[in-house]
Amino acid sequence: MEKVLQTLNSLVEDGVLGQYAIGGAMAAMFYAEPVMTFDLDVFVVLPHQGLLITLTPLYDALQKRGYEAQGECVNIEGVPVQFLPAYNPLLEEALKEAEEKLYQEQIPTWVLRVEHLIAICLQTGREKDKDRVRHFCNEAQINMEYLQGILKQHGLEEKWLLWKI
Amino acid sequence: MATMENLTPEIQHIFDAKEKRRKDLAALPIAEKVRMVVQMQRMAYPILKDRDPRACIWKIDVSENKKGCKTP
């Protein structure tokens, strides 16, 4: 996992990525119990992103490093990584406010805040998102004031009232 | 029939222990959680490989002697 994170960091250093943050199940694991997953979701801001969002420069840079695309993912050091451009205002905000964390107390990485993970779950709305919200409510330390601000900003308050425990 | 509101003390104890286990797991270092994910993948892969194209086992070094990991 260290090599995966080092590769992501090198993509930022080389200007291939403007910013990245881990999302999905792996991000959830920073705040709650480990859950089964097969891929690593990485939200990205691409530099000089115009009207057309394309991952081609990123995939080209990864190919030069020896990492090939496999379906929706790129296999980086044995881990299928799925890159997702921030495609709506909630994700853009989540990336902007992602937290820097240390993996193995050595390697810096960026992870979406738990409050944004909850909001993304509410917005996505699948059954597994409902489960994840339940785990967060039970296990994570949530800044409720911060969460309420996000929910209000993105019109998710009603769904939160339905989903929260 | 017992309902969630009408549990015997024994069953309630089991649920409480499960809840504690979840909280203990949540408090583990992230590297230890990653090691557990790979272990779950190893367990699930034989079952899922024919029906879930995403099923795989991460080929990463999860040796237990690394900092932040515990020997099982």
Short mmCIF file of C-alpha atoms in Angstrom, two decimals:
data_model
loop_
_atom_site.label_atom_id
_atom_site.label_comp_id
_atom_site.label_asym_id
_atom_site.label_seq_id
_atom_site.Cartn_x
_atom_site.Cartn_y
_atom_site.Cartn_z
CA MET A 1 0.00 0.00 0.00
CA GLU A 2 2.93 2.33 0.70
CA LYS A 3 4.04 2.07 -2.94
CA VAL A 4 0.54 2.89 -4.15
CA LEU A 5 0.43 6.03 -2.03
CA GLN A 6 3.94 7.02 -3.07
CA THR A 7 2.88 6.68 -6.71
CA LEU A 8 -0.17 8.89 -6.12
CA ASN A 9 2.01 11.47 -4.38
CA SER A 10 4.49 11.41 -7.25
CA LEU A 11 1.66 12.11 -9.70
CA VAL A 12 0.87 15.29 -7.75
CA GLU A 13 4.56 16.26 -7.52
CA ASP A 14 4.93 15.83 -11.28
CA GLY A 15 1.83 17.93 -11.97
CA VAL A 16 -0.13 15.06 -13.50
CA LEU A 17 -2.73 15.47 -10.77
CA GLY A 18 -3.74 18.78 -9.23
CA GLN A 19 -4.91 17.03 -6.10
CA TYR A 20 -6.14 13.63 -4.98
CA ALA A 21 -7.98 12.16 -2.02
CA ILE A 22 -8.88 8.62 -1.13
CA GLY A 23 -12.61 7.94 -1.02
CA GLY A 24 -14.90 4.93 -0.91
CA ALA A 25 -14.35 1.93 1.33
CA MET A 26 -10.68 2.65 1.94
CA ALA A 27 -11.44 6.16 3.16
CA ALA A 28 -14.17 4.73 5.37
CA MET A 29 -11.57 2.48 6.98
CA PHE A 30 -9.70 5.50 8.27
CA TYR A 31 -12.75 6.21 10.45
CA ALA A 32 -14.52 2.89 11.00
CA GLU A 33 -14.02 -0.87 11.02
CA PRO A 34 -12.38 -2.53 7.99
CA VAL A 35 -14.77 -3.57 5.25
CA MET A 36 -14.36 -5.76 2.21
CA THR A 37 -13.33 -3.96 -0.95
CA PHE A 38 -11.57 -4.87 -4.15
CA ASP A 39 -10.49 -1.46 -5.37
CA LEU A 40 -9.14 1.82 -4.15
CA ASP A 41 -11.29 4.82 -5.10
CA VAL A 42 -9.25 7.94 -5.66
CA PHE A 43 -10.96 11.25 -6.36
CA VAL A 44 -8.85 13.59 -8.40
CA VAL A 45 -8.60 17.15 -9.58
CA LEU A 46 -6.92 17.25 -12.95
CA PRO A 47 -4.71 20.26 -13.71
CA HIS A 48 -5.99 22.76 -16.28
CA GLN A 49 -9.31 21.00 -16.29
CA GLY A 50 -11.41 22.57 -19.00
CA LEU A 51 -14.94 21.78 -20.03
CA LEU A 52 -13.97 18.29 -21.11
CA ILE A 53 -12.90 16.03 -18.26
CA THR A 54 -10.44 13.46 -19.51
CA LEU A 55 -8.32 10.99 -17.64
CA THR A 56 -6.14 10.26 -20.66
CA PRO A 57 -3.08 12.28 -19.48
CA LEU A 58 -3.26 10.51 -16.13
CA TYR A 59 -3.53 7.08 -17.73
CA ASP A 60 -0.64 7.94 -20.07
CA ALA A 61 1.53 9.00 -17.12
CA LEU A 62 0.70 5.80 -15.27
CA GLN A 63 1.48 3.70 -18.34
CA LYS A 64 4.90 5.36 -18.55
CA ARG A 65 5.46 4.24 -14.97
CA GLY A 66 4.54 0.70 -15.97
CA TYR A 67 0.97 0.62 -14.65
CA GLU A 68 -1.61 -0.65 -17.10
CA ALA A 69 -5.33 0.06 -17.16
CA GLN A 70 -7.48 -2.96 -16.36
CA GLY A 71 -11.09 -2.16 -17.18
CA GLU A 72 -12.20 0.75 -15.03
CA CYS A 73 -9.08 0.61 -12.88
CA VAL A 74 -5.33 0.94 -13.14
CA ASN A 75 -3.31 -1.73 -11.39
CA ILE A 76 -0.77 0.11 -9.26
CA GLU A 77 1.61 -2.12 -7.32
CA GLY A 78 -0.96 -4.90 -7.07
CA VAL A 79 -3.95 -2.75 -6.13
CA PRO A 80 -6.72 -1.87 -8.63
CA VAL A 81 -7.09 1.90 -8.36
CA GLN A 82 -10.14 3.64 -9.75
CA PHE A 83 -9.65 7.32 -10.50
CA LEU A 84 -12.75 9.46 -10.33
CA PRO A 85 -12.69 13.12 -11.34
CA ALA A 86 -14.65 15.36 -9.00
CA TYR A 87 -17.83 15.57 -11.04
CA ASN A 88 -20.13 17.64 -8.87
CA PRO A 89 -19.93 20.49 -6.31
CA LEU A 90 -20.05 18.13 -3.32
CA LEU A 91 -17.05 16.13 -4.55
CA GLU A 92 -15.17 19.31 -5.45
CA GLU A 93 -15.70 20.59 -1.92
CA ALA A 94 -14.81 17.20 -0.41
CA LEU A 95 -11.51 17.15 -2.29
CA LYS A 96 -10.71 20.73 -1.34
CA GLU A 97 -11.25 19.95 2.33
CA ALA A 98 -9.68 16.47 2.40
CA GLU A 99 -7.45 15.75 5.37
CA GLU A 100 -3.79 14.90 5.16
CA LYS A 101 -3.06 11.68 7.04
CA LEU A 102 0.04 9.59 7.55
CA TYR A 103 0.05 5.95 6.47
CA GLN A 104 2.32 3.79 8.62
CA GLU A 105 3.28 7.05 10.34
CA GLN A 106 5.50 7.82 7.36
CA ILE A 107 3.74 8.37 4.07
CA PRO A 108 1.47 11.37 3.70
CA THR A 109 -1.80 10.86 1.89
CA TRP A 110 -5.08 12.68 1.56
CA VAL A 111 -8.37 11.21 2.68
CA LEU A 112 -11.90 12.61 2.39
CA ARG A 113 -13.28 13.81 5.71
CA VAL A 114 -15.81 11.53 7.36
CA GLU A 115 -18.47 14.25 7.15
CA HIS A 116 -18.03 14.44 3.38
CA LEU A 117 -18.04 10.64 3.12
CA ILE A 118 -21.42 10.66 4.85
CA ALA A 119 -22.75 13.33 2.50
CA ILE A 120 -21.47 11.40 -0.54
CA CYS A 121 -23.20 8.25 0.75
CA LEU A 122 -26.44 10.18 1.14
CA GLN A 123 -26.13 11.61 -2.34
CA THR A 124 -25.26 8.25 -3.92
CA GLY A 125 -28.06 6.53 -2.06
CA ARG A 126 -27.39 2.81 -2.53
CA GLU A 127 -28.16 0.21 0.13
CA LYS A 128 -24.45 -0.20 0.86
CA ASP A 129 -24.20 3.55 1.36
CA LYS A 130 -26.92 3.28 3.99
CA ASP A 131 -24.88 0.60 5.77
CA ARG A 132 -21.79 2.75 5.61
CA VAL A 133 -23.61 5.73 7.13
CA ARG A 134 -24.76 3.45 9.94
CA HIS A 135 -21.14 2.36 10.58
CA PHE A 136 -19.97 5.97 10.63
CA CYS A 137 -22.70 6.92 13.09
CA ASN A 138 -21.66 4.08 15.41
CA GLU A 139 -17.90 4.18 15.08
CA ALA A 140 -16.59 7.49 13.79
CA GLN A 141 -16.08 10.81 15.49
CA ILE A 142 -18.32 13.12 13.51
CA ASN A 143 -18.24 16.89 13.73
CA MET A 144 -22.02 17.38 13.66
CA GLU A 145 -21.87 21.14 13.14
CA TYR A 146 -19.57 20.70 10.14
CA LEU A 147 -21.75 17.89 8.78
CA GLN A 148 -24.92 19.99 9.09
CA GLY A 149 -23.26 22.74 7.06
CA ILE A 150 -22.40 20.29 4.27
CA LEU A 151 -25.89 18.76 4.28
CA LYS A 152 -27.53 22.18 4.08
CA GLN A 153 -25.19 23.37 1.33
CA HIS A 154 -25.91 20.33 -0.84
CA GLY A 155 -29.60 19.75 -0.06
CA LEU A 156 -29.12 16.49 1.83
CA GLU A 157 -30.73 17.34 5.17
CA GLU A 158 -33.98 15.50 4.48
CA LYS A 159 -32.20 12.29 3.51
CA TRP A 160 -29.97 12.52 6.58
CA LEU A 161 -33.05 12.64 8.79
CA LEU A 162 -34.30 9.46 7.13
CA TRP A 163 -30.97 7.62 7.28
CA LYS A 164 -29.35 8.60 10.55
CA ILE A 165 -29.71 6.31 13.51
CA MET B 1 -40.85 -14.59 19.56
CA ALA B 2 -38.08 -12.33 20.83
CA THR B 3 -37.89 -8.87 19.29
CA MET B 4 -35.02 -6.40 19.36
CA GLU B 5 -36.82 -4.59 22.17
CA ASN B 6 -37.26 -7.76 24.20
CA LEU B 7 -33.88 -9.47 24.28
CA THR B 8 -32.73 -11.88 26.95
CA PRO B 9 -29.65 -10.72 28.90
CA GLU B 10 -27.57 -13.42 27.18
CA ILE B 11 -28.47 -12.21 23.70
CA GLN B 12 -28.07 -8.59 24.71
CA HIS B 13 -24.57 -9.48 25.98
CA ILE B 14 -23.70 -10.96 22.57
CA PHE B 15 -24.90 -7.84 20.78
CA ASP B 16 -22.99 -5.61 23.18
CA ALA B 17 -19.83 -7.66 22.61
CA LYS B 18 -20.29 -7.37 18.85
CA GLU B 19 -20.65 -3.62 19.17
CA LYS B 20 -17.49 -3.43 21.25
CA ARG B 21 -15.64 -5.56 18.68
CA ARG B 22 -16.67 -3.14 15.91
CA LYS B 23 -15.43 -0.18 17.91
CA ASP B 24 -12.14 -1.97 18.69
CA LEU B 25 -11.69 -2.75 14.99
CA ALA B 26 -12.45 0.86 14.08
CA ALA B 27 -9.66 1.99 16.41
CA LEU B 28 -6.95 -0.17 14.78
CA PRO B 29 -4.15 1.47 12.77
CA ILE B 30 -5.00 1.80 9.09
CA ALA B 31 -2.18 -0.55 8.03
CA GLU B 32 -3.63 -3.26 10.22
CA LYS B 33 -7.04 -2.69 8.63
CA VAL B 34 -5.50 -3.04 5.17
CA ARG B 35 -3.96 -6.35 6.25
CA MET B 36 -7.43 -7.49 7.35
CA VAL B 37 -8.94 -6.45 4.02
CA VAL B 38 -6.40 -8.58 2.15
CA GLN B 39 -7.24 -11.47 4.46
CA MET B 40 -10.95 -10.97 3.69
CA GLN B 41 -10.13 -10.91 -0.04
CA ARG B 42 -8.28 -14.22 0.33
CA MET B 43 -11.33 -15.72 2.01
CA ALA B 44 -13.86 -14.28 -0.42
CA TYR B 45 -12.02 -14.74 -3.71
CA PRO B 46 -12.78 -18.46 -4.18
CA ILE B 47 -16.47 -17.77 -3.59
CA LEU B 48 -16.79 -14.59 -5.66
CA LYS B 49 -14.38 -15.11 -8.54
CA ASP B 50 -16.99 -16.63 -10.88
CA ARG B 51 -19.69 -14.02 -10.32
CA ASP B 52 -17.87 -10.77 -9.52
CA PRO B 53 -15.37 -9.63 -12.13
CA ARG B 54 -13.84 -7.22 -9.62
CA ALA B 55 -12.91 -10.03 -7.23
CA CYS B 56 -9.17 -10.12 -6.64
CA ILE B 57 -6.54 -10.34 -3.94
CA TRP B 58 -4.32 -7.29 -3.65
CA LYS B 59 -0.71 -8.23 -4.34
CA ILE B 60 0.76 -6.04 -1.67
CA ASP B 61 3.20 -6.68 1.12
CA VAL B 62 1.15 -7.12 4.27
CA SER B 63 3.80 -8.85 6.33
CA GLU B 64 2.92 -8.61 9.98
CA ASN B 65 6.32 -7.46 11.16
CA LYS B 66 5.82 -4.05 9.60
CA LYS B 67 5.32 -1.06 11.81
CA GLY B 68 1.68 -0.70 12.75
CA CYS B 69 0.81 -4.36 12.04
CA LYS B 70 0.36 -7.10 14.55
CA THR B 71 1.17 -10.78 14.25
CA PRO B 72 -2.11 -12.71 14.31
#
